[in-house]
Coordinates of C-alpha atoms in Angstrom, one line a residue:
M18 CA 0.0 0.0 0.0
R19 CA 1.1 3.3 -0.8
S20 CA 0.4 4.8 2.8
D21 CA 3.1 2.2 4.0
L22 CA 5.4 5.0 2.9
M23 CA 4.5 6.5 6.4
K24 CA 3.4 3.5 8.4
K25 CA 5.6 0.3 8.0
G26 CA 8.9 -1.0 9.5
A27 CA 10.6 0.2 12.6
S28 CA 11.9 3.1 10.9
R29 CA 8.6 4.4 10.7
A30 CA 7.8 4.2 14.4
P31 CA 7.8 7.8 14.7
H32 CA 5.5 8.4 11.9
R33 CA 3.0 5.9 13.6
S34 CA 3.3 7.6 16.6
L35 CA 2.3 10.9 15.1
L36 CA -0.7 9.0 13.5
K37 CA -1.8 7.5 17.0
A38 CA -1.8 11.0 18.3
L39 CA -4.9 11.4 15.9
G40 CA -6.3 8.4 17.6
I41 CA -5.5 5.7 14.8
T42 CA -5.3 2.3 16.4
D43 CA -2.8 -0.7 15.7
S44 CA -5.8 -2.2 13.8
E45 CA -6.4 0.9 11.5
M46 CA -2.8 1.1 10.8
E47 CA -3.1 -2.1 8.9
R48 CA -5.9 -0.8 6.8
P49 CA -5.9 1.4 3.5
F50 CA -5.8 4.9 4.3
V51 CA -8.0 6.9 2.1
A52 CA -7.9 10.9 1.6
V53 CA -11.3 12.8 1.7
V54 CA -10.5 15.8 0.0
S55 CA -13.3 18.5 0.4
S56 CA -14.0 22.2 -0.3
K57 CA -16.5 22.9 2.4
S58 CA -16.6 26.2 3.4
D59 CA -18.7 28.8 5.1
Y60 CA -18.3 31.1 2.3
I61 CA -20.0 29.3 -0.6
P62 CA -23.9 28.2 -0.7
G63 CA -22.7 25.0 -3.0
H64 CA -20.1 24.3 -0.2
T65 CA -21.8 25.2 3.1
H66 CA -23.3 21.7 3.4
L67 CA -20.4 19.5 2.3
D68 CA -19.6 18.7 6.0
K69 CA -22.9 16.3 5.6
I70 CA -21.8 14.9 2.3
T71 CA -18.1 14.4 3.6
R72 CA -19.4 12.6 6.9
A73 CA -21.2 10.3 4.4
V74 CA -18.4 9.6 2.2
E75 CA -16.4 8.7 5.6
D76 CA -18.9 6.4 6.7
G77 CA -18.9 4.6 3.2
I78 CA -15.1 4.6 3.5
R79 CA -15.3 3.0 7.0
S80 CA -17.9 0.3 6.2
A81 CA -15.9 -1.0 3.4
G82 CA -12.9 -1.3 5.8
G83 CA -10.8 1.8 4.9
V84 CA -9.7 4.6 7.5
P85 CA -10.8 8.2 6.2
F86 CA -8.2 11.2 6.7
T87 CA -10.2 14.4 5.4
F88 CA -8.6 17.8 4.7
N89 CA -10.1 21.0 2.8
T90 CA -9.1 23.0 -0.1
I91 CA -10.0 26.8 -1.1
G92 CA -12.9 27.7 -3.2
V93 CA -13.9 30.8 -4.8
C94 CA -17.6 31.3 -5.5
D95 CA -17.9 33.1 -8.6
G96 CA -21.4 34.6 -8.2
L97 CA -19.8 36.4 -5.0
A98 CA -16.5 37.1 -6.9
M99 CA -18.4 38.7 -9.7
N100 CA -18.0 42.3 -11.2
H101 CA -15.0 43.3 -8.9
K102 CA -11.5 42.6 -8.3
G103 CA -12.1 39.3 -6.9
M104 CA -12.8 37.5 -10.1
K105 CA -9.3 38.2 -11.4
Y106 CA -8.7 35.5 -8.7
S107 CA -11.2 32.6 -9.6
L108 CA -9.8 31.1 -12.7
C109 CA -6.4 31.4 -10.7
S110 CA -7.4 29.2 -8.0
R111 CA -7.8 26.3 -10.3
E112 CA -4.0 26.0 -10.3
L113 CA -3.9 26.4 -6.6
I114 CA -6.2 23.9 -5.9
A115 CA -4.5 21.4 -8.2
D116 CA -1.1 22.2 -6.4
S117 CA -2.2 21.8 -3.1
I118 CA -3.7 18.7 -3.5
E119 CA -0.8 17.5 -5.3
V120 CA 1.3 18.7 -2.2
M121 CA -1.1 17.2 0.5
L122 CA -1.1 13.7 -1.1
T123 CA 2.3 13.3 -2.0
A124 CA 3.5 14.8 1.4
H125 CA 1.1 12.2 3.0
P126 CA 0.7 9.0 0.9
M127 CA -2.6 7.8 1.0
D128 CA -3.9 4.5 -0.9
A129 CA -6.8 6.2 -2.5
A130 CA -8.7 9.2 -2.7
V131 CA -12.4 10.6 -2.6
F132 CA -12.8 14.3 -4.0
I133 CA -15.6 16.2 -2.9
P134 CA -16.0 19.6 -5.2
N135 CA -19.3 21.3 -6.2
C136 CA -18.4 24.9 -8.0
D137 CA -16.6 26.1 -10.8
K138 CA -12.8 26.0 -10.5
I139 CA -13.0 23.5 -7.8
V140 CA -14.2 20.9 -9.8
P141 CA -11.4 20.9 -12.6
G142 CA -8.8 21.8 -10.0
M143 CA -9.5 18.5 -8.3
L144 CA -9.7 16.9 -11.3
M145 CA -6.2 17.8 -12.5
A146 CA -4.9 17.1 -9.2
A147 CA -6.3 13.5 -9.5
C148 CA -4.4 13.0 -12.8
R149 CA -1.1 14.3 -11.3
V150 CA -1.4 11.9 -8.1
N151 CA -3.2 9.0 -9.8
I152 CA -4.0 6.8 -7.2
P153 CA -7.6 5.1 -7.3
S154 CA -9.9 7.9 -7.1
I155 CA -13.7 8.7 -7.4
F156 CA -15.5 12.1 -7.2
V157 CA -18.9 13.0 -5.6
S158 CA -20.4 16.5 -5.9
G159 CA -22.4 18.5 -3.3
G160 CA -25.2 18.7 -5.9
P161 CA -27.4 21.6 -7.4
M162 CA -29.3 24.0 -5.9
L163 CA -33.3 23.8 -6.1
P164 CA -34.7 26.7 -8.4
G165 CA -36.3 29.6 -6.7
A166 CA -39.8 30.6 -7.2
L167 CA -41.8 33.9 -7.1
G168 CA -45.3 34.6 -8.5
G169 CA -45.5 31.3 -10.2
R170 CA -42.2 31.8 -12.2
R171 CA -39.2 29.7 -11.4
L172 CA -36.0 31.6 -10.7
S173 CA -31.9 31.1 -10.9
L174 CA -28.8 33.4 -10.3
T175 CA -29.2 34.5 -14.3
D176 CA -32.5 36.2 -13.1
M177 CA -30.9 38.2 -10.2
F178 CA -27.9 39.7 -12.6
E179 CA -30.4 40.3 -15.3
A180 CA -32.5 42.2 -12.9
V181 CA -29.8 44.7 -12.0
G182 CA -29.9 45.8 -15.9
A183 CA -33.6 45.9 -16.0
C184 CA -33.9 48.1 -12.9
A185 CA -31.1 50.6 -14.4
A186 CA -33.4 50.7 -17.5
G187 CA -36.3 51.4 -15.5
R188 CA -38.1 48.4 -16.6
M189 CA -38.3 47.1 -12.7
D190 CA -38.4 48.8 -9.6
E191 CA -36.1 48.6 -6.6
A192 CA -39.2 46.7 -4.7
E193 CA -39.5 44.1 -7.2
L194 CA -35.7 43.6 -7.2
A195 CA -35.8 42.9 -3.4
R196 CA -38.3 40.1 -4.0
L197 CA -36.4 38.6 -6.5
E198 CA -33.2 38.8 -4.4
N199 CA -34.9 37.1 -1.4
S200 CA -36.3 34.4 -3.9
A201 CA -34.1 33.3 -6.5
C202 CA -31.5 31.1 -4.4
P203 CA -33.6 29.1 -2.0
G204 CA -30.9 27.3 -0.3
C205 CA -27.6 25.2 -0.5
G206 CA -26.4 23.8 -3.6
S207 CA -24.4 25.1 -6.8
C208 CA -26.3 27.6 -8.6
A209 CA -29.7 25.9 -10.2
G210 CA -28.9 26.2 -14.0
M211 CA -26.6 24.5 -16.3
F212 CA -24.1 26.8 -15.4
T213 CA -20.1 26.1 -14.9
A214 CA -20.3 24.0 -11.6
N215 CA -23.5 21.8 -12.7
S216 CA -21.8 21.4 -16.0
M217 CA -18.6 20.2 -14.6
N218 CA -20.4 18.1 -12.2
C219 CA -22.2 16.6 -15.2
L220 CA -19.2 15.9 -17.2
T221 CA -17.2 14.4 -14.2
E222 CA -20.0 11.7 -14.2
V223 CA -19.8 11.3 -18.0
I224 CA -16.2 11.0 -18.3
G225 CA -16.4 8.2 -15.8
L226 CA -14.7 9.4 -12.5
A227 CA -18.1 9.8 -10.4
L228 CA -21.1 7.7 -10.0
P229 CA -24.3 8.0 -11.9
G230 CA -26.7 11.0 -10.5
N231 CA -23.4 13.1 -9.4
G232 CA -24.2 15.7 -11.9
T233 CA -28.0 16.3 -11.1
I234 CA -29.2 14.7 -7.7
P235 CA -30.5 17.8 -5.7
A236 CA -28.1 18.9 -2.9
V237 CA -31.2 18.4 -0.6
D238 CA -32.3 15.2 -1.2
A239 CA -31.2 12.3 0.8
A240 CA -30.4 10.4 -2.3
R241 CA -27.2 12.7 -2.4
I242 CA -26.2 11.6 1.1
R243 CA -27.0 7.8 -0.1
L244 CA -24.7 8.6 -3.4
A245 CA -21.7 10.0 -0.8
K246 CA -21.9 6.9 1.1
E247 CA -22.0 4.6 -2.2
T248 CA -19.0 6.7 -3.4
G249 CA -17.0 6.0 -0.2
E250 CA -17.5 2.0 -0.3
R251 CA -16.7 2.2 -4.1
V252 CA -13.4 3.9 -3.8
M253 CA -12.3 0.7 -1.6
A254 CA -13.5 -1.3 -4.8
L255 CA -11.5 0.7 -7.0
L256 CA -8.5 0.5 -4.9
E257 CA -8.7 -3.5 -4.6
Q258 CA -9.0 -3.4 -8.6
N259 CA -5.9 -0.8 -8.7
I260 CA -8.4 1.5 -11.1
R261 CA -6.6 4.9 -11.2
P262 CA -7.9 8.1 -13.0
L263 CA -5.5 7.8 -16.1
D264 CA -7.0 4.2 -16.7
I265 CA -10.3 6.1 -17.1
L266 CA -9.5 9.4 -18.6
T267 CA -8.6 8.2 -22.3
P268 CA -9.4 10.0 -25.6
S269 CA -12.6 8.0 -25.7
A270 CA -13.8 9.2 -22.6
F271 CA -12.9 12.9 -23.4
E272 CA -14.8 12.3 -26.6
N273 CA -17.7 11.1 -24.3
A274 CA -17.7 14.3 -22.2
L275 CA -17.6 16.3 -25.2
R276 CA -20.7 14.7 -26.8
A277 CA -22.5 15.3 -23.5
D278 CA -21.2 18.8 -23.2
M279 CA -22.7 19.8 -26.8
A280 CA -26.0 17.9 -25.9
I281 CA -27.0 19.1 -23.0
G282 CA -25.8 23.0 -23.8
C283 CA -23.2 23.1 -21.0
S284 CA -21.4 26.4 -20.1
S285 CA -18.6 27.6 -22.5
N286 CA -16.3 27.5 -19.5
T287 CA -16.4 23.7 -19.9
V288 CA -13.9 24.3 -22.9
L289 CA -11.3 25.7 -20.5
H290 CA -11.7 23.1 -18.0
V291 CA -11.9 20.0 -20.2
T292 CA -8.7 21.4 -22.6
A293 CA -7.0 21.7 -19.3
L294 CA -7.8 18.0 -17.9
S295 CA -7.0 17.1 -21.3
Y296 CA -3.3 18.3 -20.8
A297 CA -3.1 16.7 -17.1
A298 CA -4.0 13.7 -18.3
G299 CA -2.0 13.3 -21.1
C300 CA -4.2 13.4 -24.2
P301 CA -4.4 17.0 -25.2
I302 CA -7.3 18.1 -27.3
S303 CA -7.7 21.2 -29.6
L304 CA -10.3 23.7 -30.0
E305 CA -10.7 22.5 -33.7
Y306 CA -11.4 18.8 -32.2
I307 CA -14.1 20.6 -30.0
D308 CA -15.8 22.3 -32.6
E309 CA -15.7 19.0 -34.7
I310 CA -17.5 17.1 -31.8
G311 CA -20.1 20.2 -31.6
R312 CA -20.7 20.3 -35.4
T313 CA -21.8 16.0 -35.2
T314 CA -23.3 16.3 -31.9
P315 CA -27.4 17.4 -31.6
Q316 CA -28.1 19.6 -28.8
I317 CA -31.1 17.5 -27.3
C318 CA -31.5 19.5 -23.6
K319 CA -31.9 23.0 -23.3
L320 CA -31.7 24.3 -19.8
S321 CA -31.7 27.3 -17.8
P322 CA -30.1 29.7 -18.8
A323 CA -31.2 28.9 -22.1
S324 CA -34.8 28.1 -21.0
Y325 CA -36.7 27.9 -17.7
V326 CA -36.1 24.0 -17.6
F327 CA -33.4 23.3 -14.8
I328 CA -31.1 20.6 -13.8
T329 CA -33.5 19.2 -11.2
D330 CA -35.9 18.5 -14.0
L331 CA -33.5 16.9 -15.9
N332 CA -32.7 14.7 -13.0
L333 CA -36.3 13.7 -12.4
V334 CA -36.4 12.3 -16.2
G335 CA -33.4 10.2 -15.8
G336 CA -30.5 12.5 -15.6
I337 CA -27.2 12.4 -17.5
Q338 CA -27.5 8.5 -17.8
A339 CA -30.6 9.0 -19.8
V340 CA -28.9 11.6 -22.2
L341 CA -26.2 9.2 -22.8
K342 CA -28.7 6.4 -23.6
E343 CA -30.3 8.7 -26.1
L344 CA -27.0 9.8 -27.8
D345 CA -26.0 5.9 -27.7
G346 CA -28.9 5.1 -30.0
A347 CA -27.4 7.4 -32.8
G348 CA -23.8 5.7 -32.2
L349 CA -22.2 8.8 -30.6
I350 CA -21.2 7.1 -27.4
N351 CA -18.0 5.1 -26.7
R352 CA -20.0 2.7 -24.9
D353 CA -17.3 -0.2 -23.7
I354 CA -14.7 2.0 -22.0
L355 CA -14.1 1.8 -18.1
T356 CA -15.4 4.0 -15.5
V357 CA -15.6 3.9 -11.5
S358 CA -18.5 1.6 -11.6
G359 CA -18.5 -0.8 -14.8
T360 CA -18.5 0.3 -18.5
V361 CA -20.4 3.4 -19.8
A362 CA -22.8 1.1 -21.3
Q363 CA -23.7 -0.9 -18.3
R364 CA -24.2 2.5 -16.2
F365 CA -26.9 3.7 -18.9
S366 CA -28.6 0.3 -19.3
N367 CA -31.3 0.9 -16.7
A368 CA -31.7 4.4 -17.5
P369 CA -35.2 5.7 -18.7
D370 CA -35.6 6.7 -22.3
A371 CA -35.6 10.2 -23.4
D372 CA -39.0 11.6 -22.2
G373 CA -39.0 13.9 -25.5
E374 CA -39.3 17.1 -24.0
I375 CA -36.7 17.6 -21.4
I376 CA -34.4 15.1 -23.1
R377 CA -35.5 15.2 -26.7
K378 CA -35.1 12.4 -29.2
I379 CA -32.2 12.5 -31.4
E380 CA -34.5 12.9 -34.5
N381 CA -36.0 16.0 -33.1
P382 CA -32.8 18.0 -31.1
F383 CA -33.3 21.6 -30.3
S384 CA -30.6 22.0 -32.9
K385 CA -28.6 19.8 -35.4
D386 CA -25.2 20.8 -33.9
G387 CA -24.2 21.2 -30.2
G388 CA -24.6 23.8 -27.4
L389 CA -21.2 25.5 -27.9
A390 CA -19.4 26.6 -31.1
I391 CA -15.8 27.6 -31.7
L392 CA -15.3 30.6 -34.1
F393 CA -12.4 31.5 -35.7
G394 CA -11.0 34.4 -38.2
N395 CA -8.8 37.3 -38.3
L396 CA -10.1 38.6 -34.8
A397 CA -9.5 35.1 -33.3
P398 CA -7.2 33.0 -35.3
E399 CA -6.6 30.5 -32.1
G400 CA -10.3 30.7 -31.5
A401 CA -13.1 32.0 -29.4
V402 CA -16.1 30.2 -28.0
V403 CA -19.6 30.9 -27.9
K404 CA -22.7 29.0 -26.1
Q405 CA -24.7 29.1 -29.2
G406 CA -27.4 27.3 -27.4
A407 CA -28.4 30.5 -25.5
V408 CA -28.2 32.7 -28.6
K409 CA -31.3 34.1 -30.2
P410 CA -32.0 33.1 -33.6
E411 CA -31.9 36.6 -34.8
M412 CA -28.1 37.1 -33.5
M413 CA -26.8 33.8 -35.0
A414 CA -25.3 36.2 -37.7
H415 CA -24.8 39.7 -36.7
S416 CA -22.5 42.6 -38.0
G417 CA -22.3 46.1 -36.1
P418 CA -19.9 48.9 -35.0
A419 CA -17.3 48.1 -32.3
R420 CA -17.8 49.8 -29.0
V421 CA -14.3 49.4 -27.4
F422 CA -13.5 48.8 -23.8
N423 CA -10.4 47.9 -21.8
S424 CA -11.9 46.6 -18.7
E425 CA -15.0 45.2 -17.5
E426 CA -15.9 48.5 -15.3
E427 CA -15.5 50.7 -18.3
A428 CA -18.2 48.3 -20.5
N429 CA -20.5 48.3 -17.4
E430 CA -20.5 52.0 -16.7
A431 CA -21.4 52.4 -20.7
I432 CA -24.1 49.6 -20.7
L433 CA -26.0 50.8 -17.6
G434 CA -25.4 54.4 -18.6
G435 CA -27.6 53.6 -21.8
K436 CA -24.5 54.3 -24.2
I437 CA -25.0 51.0 -26.0
K438 CA -27.3 51.1 -28.8
P439 CA -29.0 48.2 -30.9
G440 CA -26.6 46.8 -33.5
D441 CA -23.6 47.6 -31.4
V442 CA -20.7 44.8 -30.6
V443 CA -19.4 45.4 -27.2
V444 CA -15.6 44.5 -27.3
I445 CA -14.3 43.9 -23.7
R446 CA -10.4 43.6 -23.9
Y447 CA -7.2 43.3 -21.7
E448 CA -9.4 40.7 -19.4
G449 CA -7.6 37.7 -20.7
P450 CA -5.7 35.0 -18.6
K451 CA -2.2 37.3 -18.7
G452 CA -4.1 40.7 -19.3
G453 CA -6.5 40.6 -16.5
P454 CA -4.7 38.7 -15.1
G455 CA -7.1 35.9 -14.4
M456 CA -9.7 35.9 -17.3
R457 CA -12.6 37.4 -15.4
E458 CA -16.1 36.0 -16.1
M459 CA -18.3 38.7 -17.9
L460 CA -21.8 38.2 -16.3
S461 CA -22.7 41.5 -15.0
P462 CA -22.3 43.1 -18.9
T463 CA -24.0 40.3 -20.6
A464 CA -26.9 40.2 -17.9
N465 CA -27.2 44.0 -18.0
I466 CA -27.3 43.8 -21.6
A467 CA -30.3 41.3 -21.3
G468 CA -32.0 43.2 -18.5
M469 CA -31.9 46.2 -20.9
G470 CA -33.7 44.3 -23.5
L471 CA -30.8 44.4 -25.9
D472 CA -30.0 40.7 -26.2
D473 CA -31.7 40.5 -29.4
C474 CA -29.5 43.5 -31.2
V475 CA -26.4 43.7 -29.2
A476 CA -23.6 41.3 -29.1
L477 CA -20.3 41.2 -26.8
I478 CA -17.1 39.7 -27.7
T479 CA -14.2 39.4 -25.1
D480 CA -10.8 38.0 -24.1
G481 CA -11.9 37.0 -21.1
R482 CA -15.1 34.6 -20.4
F483 CA -18.6 34.3 -19.4
S484 CA -20.0 32.6 -16.6
G485 CA -22.5 29.6 -17.6
A486 CA -25.4 31.9 -16.5
T487 CA -24.7 33.9 -19.6
R488 CA -27.0 33.9 -22.5
G489 CA -27.1 35.8 -25.8
A490 CA -24.4 36.7 -28.4
S491 CA -21.4 36.5 -26.1
I492 CA -18.4 35.3 -27.4
G493 CA -15.2 35.0 -25.1
H494 CA -12.0 33.4 -24.9
V495 CA -11.0 35.2 -27.9
S496 CA -7.4 34.2 -28.4
P497 CA -4.4 35.6 -28.7
E498 CA -5.9 37.8 -26.0
A499 CA -5.0 41.4 -26.4
A500 CA -2.1 41.4 -23.9
A501 CA -0.1 39.2 -26.0
G502 CA -0.7 41.3 -29.0
G503 CA -3.7 39.4 -30.4
P504 CA -5.8 41.1 -33.1
I505 CA -8.4 42.2 -30.4
A506 CA -5.9 44.6 -29.0
L507 CA -6.0 46.6 -32.7
V508 CA -10.0 47.1 -32.8
E509 CA -10.9 50.8 -33.0
E510 CA -14.0 52.5 -32.1
G511 CA -16.6 52.2 -34.8
D512 CA -14.8 49.4 -36.7
I513 CA -17.1 46.8 -38.2
I514 CA -16.9 43.2 -36.8
S515 CA -18.8 40.4 -38.6
I516 CA -20.2 37.7 -36.4
D517 CA -21.3 34.4 -38.1
I518 CA -22.3 31.5 -35.9
P519 CA -23.6 28.9 -38.2
N520 CA -20.2 29.3 -40.2
R521 CA -18.1 29.5 -37.2
K522 CA -16.6 33.0 -38.0
L523 CA -15.6 36.1 -36.2
E524 CA -14.0 38.9 -38.5
L525 CA -12.8 42.4 -38.3
L526 CA -13.6 44.1 -41.4
V527 CA -10.5 46.1 -41.6
D528 CA -7.8 45.5 -44.3
E529 CA -4.4 44.0 -43.3
A530 CA -2.6 47.0 -44.1
T531 CA -4.4 49.1 -41.5
L532 CA -4.0 46.3 -39.1
K533 CA -0.3 46.0 -39.7
A534 CA 0.2 49.6 -39.0
R535 CA -1.9 49.7 -35.9
K536 CA 0.2 47.1 -34.6
Q537 CA 3.5 48.7 -35.1
N538 CA 2.1 51.4 -32.9
W539 CA 0.8 49.1 -30.0
K540 CA 2.1 48.2 -26.8
P541 CA 0.6 46.5 -24.0
P542 CA -0.6 48.7 -20.8
A543 CA 1.5 48.6 -17.6
Q544 CA 0.7 46.4 -15.0
N545 CA 1.5 47.0 -11.5
L546 CA 1.1 43.1 -10.2
T547 CA 2.0 41.5 -6.8
G548 CA 1.5 38.2 -5.3
Y549 CA 0.0 35.5 -6.8
A550 CA -1.6 37.5 -9.6
R551 CA 1.9 38.5 -10.7
R552 CA 3.4 34.8 -10.7
Y553 CA -0.1 33.5 -12.4
A554 CA 0.4 36.3 -15.3
Q555 CA 3.9 35.0 -15.8
H556 CA 3.0 31.6 -16.3
V557 CA -0.6 31.1 -17.7
T558 CA -0.8 30.4 -21.4
S559 CA -3.6 31.1 -23.8
G560 CA -7.3 30.6 -23.4
S561 CA -7.0 28.4 -26.5
T562 CA -5.1 25.9 -24.4
G563 CA -7.2 26.0 -21.4
A564 CA -5.2 28.8 -19.5
V565 CA -2.8 25.9 -18.2
F566 CA 0.4 26.9 -16.9
D567 CA 3.4 26.9 -19.5
D568 CA 5.0 23.9 -17.8
M569 CA 2.0 21.7 -18.9
L570 CA 2.7 22.3 -22.5
C571 CA 6.0 21.1 -22.7

């Protein structure tokens, strides 16, 4: 056992003495040691209840003969970090989480691990760490929040951000804003829509590192506690069979994850995280490959923020396994590959058939291609990402004058100040991985545009990124970013930008000679960075490579 490095033999008597100070008995010393890695904190609604999930996992480990050891990681709530300096530290936290887990599980060798994330960057950070350590591992999330409700209408956090724009535009008064505020987020769990947290928890289930139900069982259901206990028990079987993350994370597993991503309309952030995970797993995928999968995978679910159908509704009709079963009927799933609990096909064999409404039949999809699209062109030579499943039909192709802003704050001020007009293309730059640094999410400007009733006539592009709660013609991850001298740095006020999502094009309609002259006069703005932000900006790579650190590309 790996834990024998710190507990076997006469030379490890000091180590055993320290373990006994924790209350470990001689009989426990002979059993497998299992790490339980939790992101419990009182900061985040998605994580506040993870102590209960952790206890259930520990119970499962003990009942199956293991000895659990729990430690916590940091975690940033993107909703609370939104639209201020804190958002610069959200994506940054992914690498810190992966690094800290690698440190803990190497310094204190464990035989297996259970990972308990729930939100945003914590899920991919833990997945990347599981690849690095590569001991028998399994994941169980805290589960999604129930949707809120007010006046017969169901709500999520998207409604709150859009209400800010509606209030600024005079379309809603502050009393109504307060009623929404008290109703939108009714309790613990990851935010109720198909936002980044729920997207990543669903994809962890698809890719095979979590048990069925991981992505969709509500946080408040007893079934979530049972799932946690089963996860604790299951990790002991994985240890016995010596099944490790890198045995599961094969190119075929990544293809399945991307198929499901496209089919259920996941957050555009999944492009960053699945790409980063692919590097950690040693089988890197490109944006071109992601788009190829998107072009050949129909979208069969349309969940909030693209509709008022929620992930808890998906759970009631069979969840992710029912989605995979429907995709498999069209030959789109690699069915005989390994997961933490049998093959992919064995897991969905007992799932119900698609209900035809929440999960549409493959012959009647919401769209013939997937929920995400990768755009290329002279404005994004390395690619850009749009959640096309949440774009209104009239904005799938759009040309308009650029309204250029060098920060999110400048753009928000203009939007809320009524300075953005129908037809405009809002450009927010110097918010990329290096330029931000940290590639801030732009939910506030996109939600303000929607809240002011402009989402059917205004587009937004950025070298930053978007929350999974974003909807509309919002194109992010424009690469190369402005701070690296990408073409987005050369856009000037009034330049015409052409967006053609069906044909995957993002073009700046300015001739090459003019752009070359602009480039000669361009220099990046000075950054006065300190601490971790400075180190992050020095080592982070392009959004097109998942914003991983440069050493992962070697």
